[in-house]
Short mmCIF file of C-alpha atoms and ligand atoms in Angstrom, two decimals:
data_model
loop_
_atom_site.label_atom_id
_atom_site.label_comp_id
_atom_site.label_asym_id
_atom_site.label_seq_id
_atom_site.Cartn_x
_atom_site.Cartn_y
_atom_site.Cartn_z
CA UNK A 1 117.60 136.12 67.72
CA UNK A 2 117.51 137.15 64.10
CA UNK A 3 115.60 134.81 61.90
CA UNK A 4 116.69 133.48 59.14
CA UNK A 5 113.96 132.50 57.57
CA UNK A 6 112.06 135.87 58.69
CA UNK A 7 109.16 135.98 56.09
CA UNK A 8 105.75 138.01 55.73
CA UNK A 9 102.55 137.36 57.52
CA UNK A 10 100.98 134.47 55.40
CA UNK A 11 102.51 131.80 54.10
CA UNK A 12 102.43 129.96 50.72
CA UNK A 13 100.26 126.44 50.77
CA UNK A 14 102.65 124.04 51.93
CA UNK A 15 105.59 126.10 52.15
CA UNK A 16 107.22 129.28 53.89
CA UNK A 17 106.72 130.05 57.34
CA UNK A 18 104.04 131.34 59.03
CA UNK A 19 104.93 134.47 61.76
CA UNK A 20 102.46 134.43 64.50
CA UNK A 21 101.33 137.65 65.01
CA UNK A 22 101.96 138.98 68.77
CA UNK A 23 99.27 141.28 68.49
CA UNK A 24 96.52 138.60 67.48
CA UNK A 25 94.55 141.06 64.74
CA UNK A 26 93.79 138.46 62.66
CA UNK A 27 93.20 134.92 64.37
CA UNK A 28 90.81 133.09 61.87
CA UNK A 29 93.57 134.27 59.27
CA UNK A 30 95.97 132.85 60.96
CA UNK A 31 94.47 129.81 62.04
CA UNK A 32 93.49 129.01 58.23
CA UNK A 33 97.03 130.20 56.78
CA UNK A 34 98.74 127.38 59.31
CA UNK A 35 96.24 124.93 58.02
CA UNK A 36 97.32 125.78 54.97
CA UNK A 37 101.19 125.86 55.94
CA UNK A 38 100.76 121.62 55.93
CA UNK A 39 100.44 119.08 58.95
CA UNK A 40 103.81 119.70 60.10
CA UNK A 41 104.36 123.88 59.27
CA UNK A 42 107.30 126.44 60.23
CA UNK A 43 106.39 129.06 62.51
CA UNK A 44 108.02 132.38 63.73
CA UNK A 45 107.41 133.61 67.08
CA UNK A 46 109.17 136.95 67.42
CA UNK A 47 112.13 135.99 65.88
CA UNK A 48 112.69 132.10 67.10
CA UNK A 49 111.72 129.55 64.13
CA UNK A 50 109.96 126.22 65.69
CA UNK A 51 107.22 123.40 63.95
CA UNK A 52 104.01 123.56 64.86
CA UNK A 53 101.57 121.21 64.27
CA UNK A 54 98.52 121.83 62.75
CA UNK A 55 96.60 118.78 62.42
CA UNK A 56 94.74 115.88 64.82
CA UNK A 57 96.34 113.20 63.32
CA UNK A 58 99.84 113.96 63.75
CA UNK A 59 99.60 115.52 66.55
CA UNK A 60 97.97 112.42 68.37
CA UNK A 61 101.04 110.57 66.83
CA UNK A 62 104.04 113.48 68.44
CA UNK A 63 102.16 113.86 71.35
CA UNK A 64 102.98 110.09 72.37
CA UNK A 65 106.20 110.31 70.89
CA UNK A 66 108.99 109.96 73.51
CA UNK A 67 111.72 111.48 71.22
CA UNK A 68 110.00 114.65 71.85
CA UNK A 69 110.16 116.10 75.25
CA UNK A 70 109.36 119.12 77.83
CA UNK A 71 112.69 119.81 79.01
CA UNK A 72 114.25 123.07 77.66
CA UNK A 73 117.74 121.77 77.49
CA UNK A 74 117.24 119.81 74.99
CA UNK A 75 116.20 122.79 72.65
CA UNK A 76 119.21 123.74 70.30
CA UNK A 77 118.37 127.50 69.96
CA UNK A 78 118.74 127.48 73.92
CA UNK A 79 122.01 125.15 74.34
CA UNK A 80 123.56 127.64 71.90
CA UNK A 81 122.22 131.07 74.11
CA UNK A 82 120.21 131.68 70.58
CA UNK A 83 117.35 132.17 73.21
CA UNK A 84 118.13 133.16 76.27
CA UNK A 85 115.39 135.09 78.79
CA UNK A 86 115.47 138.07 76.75
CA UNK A 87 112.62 136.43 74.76
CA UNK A 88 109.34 137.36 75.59
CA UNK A 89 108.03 133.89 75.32
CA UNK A 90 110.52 132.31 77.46
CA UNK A 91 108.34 131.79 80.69
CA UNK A 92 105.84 129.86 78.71
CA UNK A 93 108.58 127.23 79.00
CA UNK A 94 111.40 127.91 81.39
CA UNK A 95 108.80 127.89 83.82
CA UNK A 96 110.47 125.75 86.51
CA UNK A 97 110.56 122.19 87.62
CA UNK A 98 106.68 120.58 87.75
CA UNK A 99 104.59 118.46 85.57
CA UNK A 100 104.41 120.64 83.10
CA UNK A 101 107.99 120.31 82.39
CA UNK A 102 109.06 116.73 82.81
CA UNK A 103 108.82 113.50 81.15
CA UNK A 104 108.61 109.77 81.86
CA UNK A 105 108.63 108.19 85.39
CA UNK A 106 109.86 111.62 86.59
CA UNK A 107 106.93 113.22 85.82
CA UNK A 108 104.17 110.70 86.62
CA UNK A 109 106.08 111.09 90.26
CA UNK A 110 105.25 114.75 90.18
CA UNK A 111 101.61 114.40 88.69
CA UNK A 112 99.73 111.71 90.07
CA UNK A 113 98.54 113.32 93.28
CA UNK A 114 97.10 116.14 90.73
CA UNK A 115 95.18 113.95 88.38
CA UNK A 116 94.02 111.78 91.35
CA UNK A 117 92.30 115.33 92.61
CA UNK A 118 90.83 116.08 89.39
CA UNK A 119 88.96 112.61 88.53
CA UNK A 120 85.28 113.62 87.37
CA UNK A 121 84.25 111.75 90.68
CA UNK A 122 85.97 113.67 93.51
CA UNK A 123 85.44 116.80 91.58
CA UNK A 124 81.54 116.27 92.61
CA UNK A 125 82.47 117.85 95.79
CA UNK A 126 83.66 120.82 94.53
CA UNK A 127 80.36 121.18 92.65
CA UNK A 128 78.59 123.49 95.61
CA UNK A 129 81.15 125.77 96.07
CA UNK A 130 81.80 126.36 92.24
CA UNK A 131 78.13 126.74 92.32
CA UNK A 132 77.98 129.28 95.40
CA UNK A 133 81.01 131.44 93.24
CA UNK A 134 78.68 131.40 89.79
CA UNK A 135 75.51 133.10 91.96
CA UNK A 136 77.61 135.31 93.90
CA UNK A 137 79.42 136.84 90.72
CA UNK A 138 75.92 136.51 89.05
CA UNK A 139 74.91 139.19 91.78
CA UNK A 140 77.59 141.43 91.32
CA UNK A 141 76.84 141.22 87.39
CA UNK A 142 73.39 142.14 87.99
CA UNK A 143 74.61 144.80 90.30
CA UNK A 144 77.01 146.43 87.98
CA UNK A 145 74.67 145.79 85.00
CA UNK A 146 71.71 147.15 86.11
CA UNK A 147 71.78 150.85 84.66
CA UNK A 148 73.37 149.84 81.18
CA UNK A 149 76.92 147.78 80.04
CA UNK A 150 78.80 145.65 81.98
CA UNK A 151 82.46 143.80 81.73
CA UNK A 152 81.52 139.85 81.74
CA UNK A 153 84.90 139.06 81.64
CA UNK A 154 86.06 141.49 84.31
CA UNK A 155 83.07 140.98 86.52
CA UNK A 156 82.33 137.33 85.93
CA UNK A 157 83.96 134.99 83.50
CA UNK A 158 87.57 135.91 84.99
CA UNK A 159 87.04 135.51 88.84
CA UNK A 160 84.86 132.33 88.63
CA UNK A 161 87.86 130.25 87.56
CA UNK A 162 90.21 131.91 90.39
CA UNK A 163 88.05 131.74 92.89
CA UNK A 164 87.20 127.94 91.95
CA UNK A 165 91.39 127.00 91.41
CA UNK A 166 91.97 129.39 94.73
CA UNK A 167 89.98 127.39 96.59
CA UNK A 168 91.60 124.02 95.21
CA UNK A 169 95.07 125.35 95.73
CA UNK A 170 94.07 127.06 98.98
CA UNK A 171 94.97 130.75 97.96
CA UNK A 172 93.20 133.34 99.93
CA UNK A 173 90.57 135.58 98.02
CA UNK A 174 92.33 138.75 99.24
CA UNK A 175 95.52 137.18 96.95
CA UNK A 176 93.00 136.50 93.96
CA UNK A 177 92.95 140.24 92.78
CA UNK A 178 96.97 140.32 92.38
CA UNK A 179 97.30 137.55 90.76
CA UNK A 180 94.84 137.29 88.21
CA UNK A 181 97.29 140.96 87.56
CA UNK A 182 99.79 139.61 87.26
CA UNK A 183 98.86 136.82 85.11
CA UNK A 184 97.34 139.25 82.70
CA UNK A 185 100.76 141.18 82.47
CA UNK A 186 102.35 137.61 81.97
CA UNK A 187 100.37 136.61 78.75
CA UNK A 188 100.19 140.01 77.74
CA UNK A 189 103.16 140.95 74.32
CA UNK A 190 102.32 144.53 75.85
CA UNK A 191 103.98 143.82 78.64
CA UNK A 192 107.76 144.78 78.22
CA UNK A 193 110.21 141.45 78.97
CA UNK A 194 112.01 142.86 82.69
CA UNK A 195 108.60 143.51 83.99
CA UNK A 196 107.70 140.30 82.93
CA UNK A 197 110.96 138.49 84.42
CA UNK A 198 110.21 140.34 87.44
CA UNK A 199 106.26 139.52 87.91
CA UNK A 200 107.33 136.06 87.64
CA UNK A 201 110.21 136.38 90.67
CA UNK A 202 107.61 138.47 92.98
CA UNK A 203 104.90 135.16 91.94
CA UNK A 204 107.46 132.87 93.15
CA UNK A 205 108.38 134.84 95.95
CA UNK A 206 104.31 134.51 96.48
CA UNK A 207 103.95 130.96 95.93
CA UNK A 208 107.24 129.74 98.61
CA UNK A 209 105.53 131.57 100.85
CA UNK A 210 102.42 129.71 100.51
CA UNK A 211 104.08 126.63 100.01
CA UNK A 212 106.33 126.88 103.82
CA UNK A 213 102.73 127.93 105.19
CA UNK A 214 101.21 124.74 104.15
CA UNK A 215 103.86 122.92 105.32
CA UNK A 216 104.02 124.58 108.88
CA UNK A 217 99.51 124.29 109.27
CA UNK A 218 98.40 121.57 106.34
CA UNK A 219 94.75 122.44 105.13
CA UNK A 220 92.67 120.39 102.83
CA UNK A 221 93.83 121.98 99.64
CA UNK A 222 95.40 120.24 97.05
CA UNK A 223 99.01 122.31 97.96
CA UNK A 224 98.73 120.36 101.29
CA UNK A 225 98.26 117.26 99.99
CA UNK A 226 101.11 117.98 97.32
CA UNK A 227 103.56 118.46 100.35
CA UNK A 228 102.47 115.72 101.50
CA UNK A 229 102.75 113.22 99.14
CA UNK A 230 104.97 110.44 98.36
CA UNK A 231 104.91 109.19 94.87
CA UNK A 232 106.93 105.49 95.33
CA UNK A 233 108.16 106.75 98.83
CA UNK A 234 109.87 109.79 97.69
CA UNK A 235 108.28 113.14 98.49
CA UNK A 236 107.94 115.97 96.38
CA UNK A 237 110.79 118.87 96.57
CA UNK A 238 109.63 122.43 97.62
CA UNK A 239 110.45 123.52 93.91
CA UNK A 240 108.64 120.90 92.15
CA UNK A 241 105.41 121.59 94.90
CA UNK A 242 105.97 125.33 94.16
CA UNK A 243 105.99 124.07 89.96
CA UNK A 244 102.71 122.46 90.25
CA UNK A 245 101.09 125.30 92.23
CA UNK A 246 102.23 127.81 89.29
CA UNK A 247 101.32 125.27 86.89
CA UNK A 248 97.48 124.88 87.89
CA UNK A 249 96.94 128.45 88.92
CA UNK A 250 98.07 129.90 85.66
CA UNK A 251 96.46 126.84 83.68
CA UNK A 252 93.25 126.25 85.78
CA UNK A 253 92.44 130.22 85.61
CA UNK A 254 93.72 131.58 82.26
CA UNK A 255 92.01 128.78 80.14
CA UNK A 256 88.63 128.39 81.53
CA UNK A 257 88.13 132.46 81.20
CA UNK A 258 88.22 131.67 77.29
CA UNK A 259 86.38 128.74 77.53
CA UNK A 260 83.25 130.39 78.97
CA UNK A 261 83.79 133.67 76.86
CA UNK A 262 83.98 132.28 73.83
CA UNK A 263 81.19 129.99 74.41
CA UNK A 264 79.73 133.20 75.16
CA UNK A 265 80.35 134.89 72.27
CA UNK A 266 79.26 131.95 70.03
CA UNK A 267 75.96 131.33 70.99
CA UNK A 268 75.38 135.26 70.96
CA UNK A 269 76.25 135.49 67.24
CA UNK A 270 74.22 131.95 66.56
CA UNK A 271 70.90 133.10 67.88
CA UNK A 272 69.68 130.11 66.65
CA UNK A 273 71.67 127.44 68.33
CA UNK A 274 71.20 129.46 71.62
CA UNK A 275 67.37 129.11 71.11
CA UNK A 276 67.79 125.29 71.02
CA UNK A 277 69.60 124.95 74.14
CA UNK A 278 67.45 127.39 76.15
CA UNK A 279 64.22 125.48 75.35
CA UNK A 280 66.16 122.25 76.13
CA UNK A 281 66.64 120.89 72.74
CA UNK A 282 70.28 120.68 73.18
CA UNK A 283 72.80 119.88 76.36
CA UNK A 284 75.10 122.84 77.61
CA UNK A 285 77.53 119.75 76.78
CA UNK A 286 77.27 120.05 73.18
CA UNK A 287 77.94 123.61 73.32
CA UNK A 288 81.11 123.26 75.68
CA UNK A 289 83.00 120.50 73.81
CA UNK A 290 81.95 122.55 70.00
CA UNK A 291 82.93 125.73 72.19
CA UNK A 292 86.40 123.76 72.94
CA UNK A 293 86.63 122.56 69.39
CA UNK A 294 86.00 125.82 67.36
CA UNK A 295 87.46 128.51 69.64
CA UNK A 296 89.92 126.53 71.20
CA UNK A 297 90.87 128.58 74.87
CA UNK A 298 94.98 127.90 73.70
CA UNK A 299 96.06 128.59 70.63
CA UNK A 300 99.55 127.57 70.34
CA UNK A 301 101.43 125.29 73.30
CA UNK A 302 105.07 125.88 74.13
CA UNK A 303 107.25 123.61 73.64
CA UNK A 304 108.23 120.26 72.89
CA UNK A 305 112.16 119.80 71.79
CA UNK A 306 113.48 116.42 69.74
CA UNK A 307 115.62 114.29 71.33
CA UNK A 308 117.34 113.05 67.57
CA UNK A 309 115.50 113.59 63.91
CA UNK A 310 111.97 113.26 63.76
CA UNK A 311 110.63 112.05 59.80
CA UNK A 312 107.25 113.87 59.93
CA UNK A 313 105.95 113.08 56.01
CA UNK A 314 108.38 114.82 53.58
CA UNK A 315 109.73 116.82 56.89
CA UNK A 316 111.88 116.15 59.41
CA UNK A 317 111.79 117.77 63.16
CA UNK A 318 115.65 117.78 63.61
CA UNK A 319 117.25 116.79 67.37
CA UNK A 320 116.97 119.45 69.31
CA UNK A 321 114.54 121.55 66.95
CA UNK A 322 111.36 123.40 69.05
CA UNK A 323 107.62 121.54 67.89
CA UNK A 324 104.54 124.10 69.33
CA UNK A 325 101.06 122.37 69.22
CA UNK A 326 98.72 124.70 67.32
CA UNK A 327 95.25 123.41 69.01
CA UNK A 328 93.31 126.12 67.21
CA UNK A 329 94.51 124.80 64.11
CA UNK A 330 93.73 121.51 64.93
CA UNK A 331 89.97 121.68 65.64
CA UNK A 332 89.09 123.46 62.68
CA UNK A 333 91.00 120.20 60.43
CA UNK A 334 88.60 118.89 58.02
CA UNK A 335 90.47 115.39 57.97
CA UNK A 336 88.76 114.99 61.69
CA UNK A 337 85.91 117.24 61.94
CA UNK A 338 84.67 117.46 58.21
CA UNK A 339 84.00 119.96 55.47
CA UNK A 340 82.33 122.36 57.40
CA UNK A 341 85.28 122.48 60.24
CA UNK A 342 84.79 126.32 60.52
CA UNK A 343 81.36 126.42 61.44
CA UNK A 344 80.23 126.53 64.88
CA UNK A 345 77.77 123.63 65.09
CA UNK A 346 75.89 122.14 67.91
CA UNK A 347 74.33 119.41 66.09
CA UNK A 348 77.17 117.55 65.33
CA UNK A 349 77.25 114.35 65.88
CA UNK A 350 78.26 113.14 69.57
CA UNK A 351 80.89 112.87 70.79
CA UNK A 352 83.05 115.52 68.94
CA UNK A 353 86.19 114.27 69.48
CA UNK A 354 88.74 116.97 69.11
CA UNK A 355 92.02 117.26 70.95
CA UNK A 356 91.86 120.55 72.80
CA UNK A 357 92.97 119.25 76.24
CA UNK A 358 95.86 117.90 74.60
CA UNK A 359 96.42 114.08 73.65
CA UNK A 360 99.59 111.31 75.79
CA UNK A 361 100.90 111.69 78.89
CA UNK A 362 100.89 115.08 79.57
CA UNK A 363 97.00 115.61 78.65
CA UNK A 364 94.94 118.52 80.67
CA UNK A 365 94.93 117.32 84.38
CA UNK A 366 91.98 120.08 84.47
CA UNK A 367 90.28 118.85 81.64
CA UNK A 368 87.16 117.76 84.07
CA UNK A 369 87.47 120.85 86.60
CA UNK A 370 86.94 122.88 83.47
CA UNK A 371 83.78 121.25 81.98
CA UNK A 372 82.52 121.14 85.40
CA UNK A 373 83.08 125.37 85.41
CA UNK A 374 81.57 125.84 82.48
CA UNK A 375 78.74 123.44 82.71
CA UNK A 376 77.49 125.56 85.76
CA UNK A 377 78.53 128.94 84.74
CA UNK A 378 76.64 128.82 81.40
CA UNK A 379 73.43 127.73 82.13
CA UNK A 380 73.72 129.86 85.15
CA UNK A 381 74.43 132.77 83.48
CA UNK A 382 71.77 132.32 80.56
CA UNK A 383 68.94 130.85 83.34
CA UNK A 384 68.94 134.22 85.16
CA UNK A 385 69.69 137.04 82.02
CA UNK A 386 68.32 135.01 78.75
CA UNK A 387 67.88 138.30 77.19
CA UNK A 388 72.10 138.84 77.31
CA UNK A 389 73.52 140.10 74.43
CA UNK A 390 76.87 142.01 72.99
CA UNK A 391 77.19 145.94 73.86
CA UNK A 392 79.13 146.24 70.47
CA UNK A 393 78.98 144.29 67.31
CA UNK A 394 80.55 141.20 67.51
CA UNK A 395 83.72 142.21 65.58
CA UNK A 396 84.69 145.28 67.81
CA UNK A 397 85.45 142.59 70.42
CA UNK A 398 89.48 142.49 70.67
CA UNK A 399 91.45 139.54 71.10
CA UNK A 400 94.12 140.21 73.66
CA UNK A 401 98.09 140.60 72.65
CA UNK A 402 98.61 137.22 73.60
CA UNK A 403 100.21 134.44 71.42
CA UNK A 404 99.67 131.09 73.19
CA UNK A 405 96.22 131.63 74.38
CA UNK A 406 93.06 133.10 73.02
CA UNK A 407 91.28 135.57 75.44
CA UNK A 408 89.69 138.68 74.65
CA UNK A 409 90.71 142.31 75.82
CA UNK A 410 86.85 142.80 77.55
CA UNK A 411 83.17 141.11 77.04
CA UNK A 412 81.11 144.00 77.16
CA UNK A 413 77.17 143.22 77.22
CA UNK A 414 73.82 144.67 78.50
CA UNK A 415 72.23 141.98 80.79
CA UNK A 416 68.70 142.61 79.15
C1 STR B 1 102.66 129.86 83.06
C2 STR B 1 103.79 130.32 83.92
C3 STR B 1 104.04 129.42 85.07
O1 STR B 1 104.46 129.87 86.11
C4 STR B 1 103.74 128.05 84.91
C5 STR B 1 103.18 127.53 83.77
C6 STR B 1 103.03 126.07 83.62
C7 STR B 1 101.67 125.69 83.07
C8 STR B 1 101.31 126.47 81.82
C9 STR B 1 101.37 127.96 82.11
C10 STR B 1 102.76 128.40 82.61
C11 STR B 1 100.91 128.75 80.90
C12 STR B 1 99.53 128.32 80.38
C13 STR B 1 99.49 126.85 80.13
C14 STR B 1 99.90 126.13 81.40
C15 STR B 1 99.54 124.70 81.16
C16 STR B 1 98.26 124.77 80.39
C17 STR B 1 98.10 126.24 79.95
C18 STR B 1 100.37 126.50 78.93
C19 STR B 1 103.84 128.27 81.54
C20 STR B 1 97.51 126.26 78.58
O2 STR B 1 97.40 127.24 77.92
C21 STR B 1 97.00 125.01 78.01
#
């Protein structure tokens, strides 16, 4: 798994490759050196060259573009046992039969029920519940905050969007605490790669089990009505129902913890901006989709392979070459959002259209379930402590030693 091309951090403009760095120390370097790298740049992740993309417009182009799919057998470096499940990244990808691996008919068969669950419109139901979560955690927060600092993330902004995909999925509560450990261990480069294969087998162990209980007592979770579906007469297999459970746990709870944080953390270091949405100047809307566009929750998505050769500009994506998405890279392009791309902005102009849930067929099922989250847990959150503010400076905050997504280690604040 030697790469050939192994070069520095950094990258020249428009040439070289850019090696993400596992331990995330430098993200806004990063994110500028791969905007740098060109539209279509070479990465390194630990080892394994791929593209990445670093720009809207191409990336709305490839991300409709059927020569490019999901399934890891048509990646070269894996064919050849180049990578194999030694690599630390490998369960971003290999990560089973679901929606988030297919193409085509195939996979509109496995996600319809999903997205049909997820419309803005039945998602108003879920808006009481989400809403009971956000004051009970607010409680606990006040609770643990009351004689000095207190862990947002571990107390508030993590187990809101469990609880709220636990109670979609139908996972117990008394489960939430294991997984949201596991998870962490998952994402985590810390985390060394047999512990990692092996969290994933107990998960699935976890998630058949859930699956044959649904099966034997249906509830009104969206598992049940997975299992229960027929796409064009032809049911779901227990894999690709256990696929689609993984798939929205891990998605539905990682991402929206770094959407609130770093919505968070934004408004807290633009005292300004916060002052115009607390005396009503601004929607929390405006901050959410700017949150989504600046600070984007993933940083780099995993994987897309070429079917035959790609011409990208001067480049070409060769059959079976790896293409990652870099979102973060893409909301700061100036093409799209302007000049000023790296400033956090409320004021923009509506509607900010960046590309952060993704762009084509296999764009964010969760998109809506997520700006319903965060457009209660925000105003929530600032409505009962508008005096919250950092425990540390703003750059002692650590980004965790993650490489797809863009989370932070702890949130510590005083609730004021
Ligand atoms: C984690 C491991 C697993 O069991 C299943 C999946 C499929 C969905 C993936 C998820 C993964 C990792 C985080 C992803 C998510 C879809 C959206 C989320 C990539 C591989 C994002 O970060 C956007």
């Amino acid at each position: 798994m030697n790469c050939p091309h192994a070069a520095a951090h950094g990258a020249e403009p428009g040439t070289g490759t850019v090696v993400v760095d596992p331990m995330v120390q430098d993200l806004d370097g990063e994110t500028a050196r791969l905007r740098d790298a060109g539209a279509l740049a070479r990465i390194e992740l630990l080892g394994v060259p791929a593209w990445t993309v670093t720009r809207h417009a191409e990336a709305r182009q490839l991300l409709v573009d059927p020569r490019l799919v999901k399934d890891i057998d048509a990646w070269g470096l894996w064919r050849s046992g180049a990578v194999t499940r030694a690599w630390p990244l490998i369960g971003m990808i290999d990560a089973g039969r679901s929606m988030f691996t297919v193409d085509g008919a195939e996979h509109r068969r496995l996600r319809t029920k999903t997205s049909q669950a997820l419309t803005p419109r039945r998602l108003e139901a879920l808006r009481p519940d989400i809403e009971k979560f956000t004051g009970e955690l607010l409680d606990s927060l006040a609770e643990q905050g009351k004689d000095g600092v207190v862990d947002l993330k571990a107390v508030f902004a993590q187990p809101l969007p469990m609880r709220v995909v636990g109670m979609l999925m139908g996972v117990d509560e008394e489960q939430q605490p294991m997984l949201m450990k596991r998870y962490k261990a998952f994402f985590s480069m810390l985390t060394p790669q047999e512990e990692r294969l092996a969290l994933l087998d107990e998960l699935d162990v976890f998630y058949y089990a859930l699956v044959r209980e649904r099966t034997a007592r249906p509830g009104d979770d969206l598992t049940s009505a997975l299992i229960l579906a027929e796409e064009g007469g032809e049911p779901l297999t227990e894999e690709e129902v256990v696929g689609n459970l993984k798939a929205m746990v891990a998605a539905g709870h990682e991402t929206t913890i770094g959407l609130v944080l770093n919505a968070v953390r934004a408004l807290l270091a633009h005292p300004d901006q916060l002052r115009m949405v607390l005396d009503g100047h601004i929607g929390w809307e405006a901050v959410i989709e700017e949150t989504l566009r600046w600070d984007t929750p993933t940083t780099h998505l995993l994987m897309r392979f070429a079917t035959e050769d790609i011409p990208v500009g001067d480049d070409v994506i060769k059959e079976g070459e790896g293409v990652v998405i870099s979102y973060r890279a893409i909301g700061r392009d100036t093409e799209q959002h302007g000049a000023d791309a790296d400033a956090f902005d409320i004021t923009r102009p509506a509607p900010i259209r960046h590309m952060t849930f993704g762009h084509g067929p296999h764009i964010c099922p969760g998109a809506a379930l997520s700006r319903v989250e965060a457009a209660i847990a925000l105003p929530a959150l600032f409505g009962r402590f508008p005096g919250l503010r950092l425990a540390v400076p703003d750059d002692e905050l650590r980004k965790l030693p993650v490489m797809t997504q863009n989370d932070m280690e702890s949130f510590p604040v005083l609730l004021g």
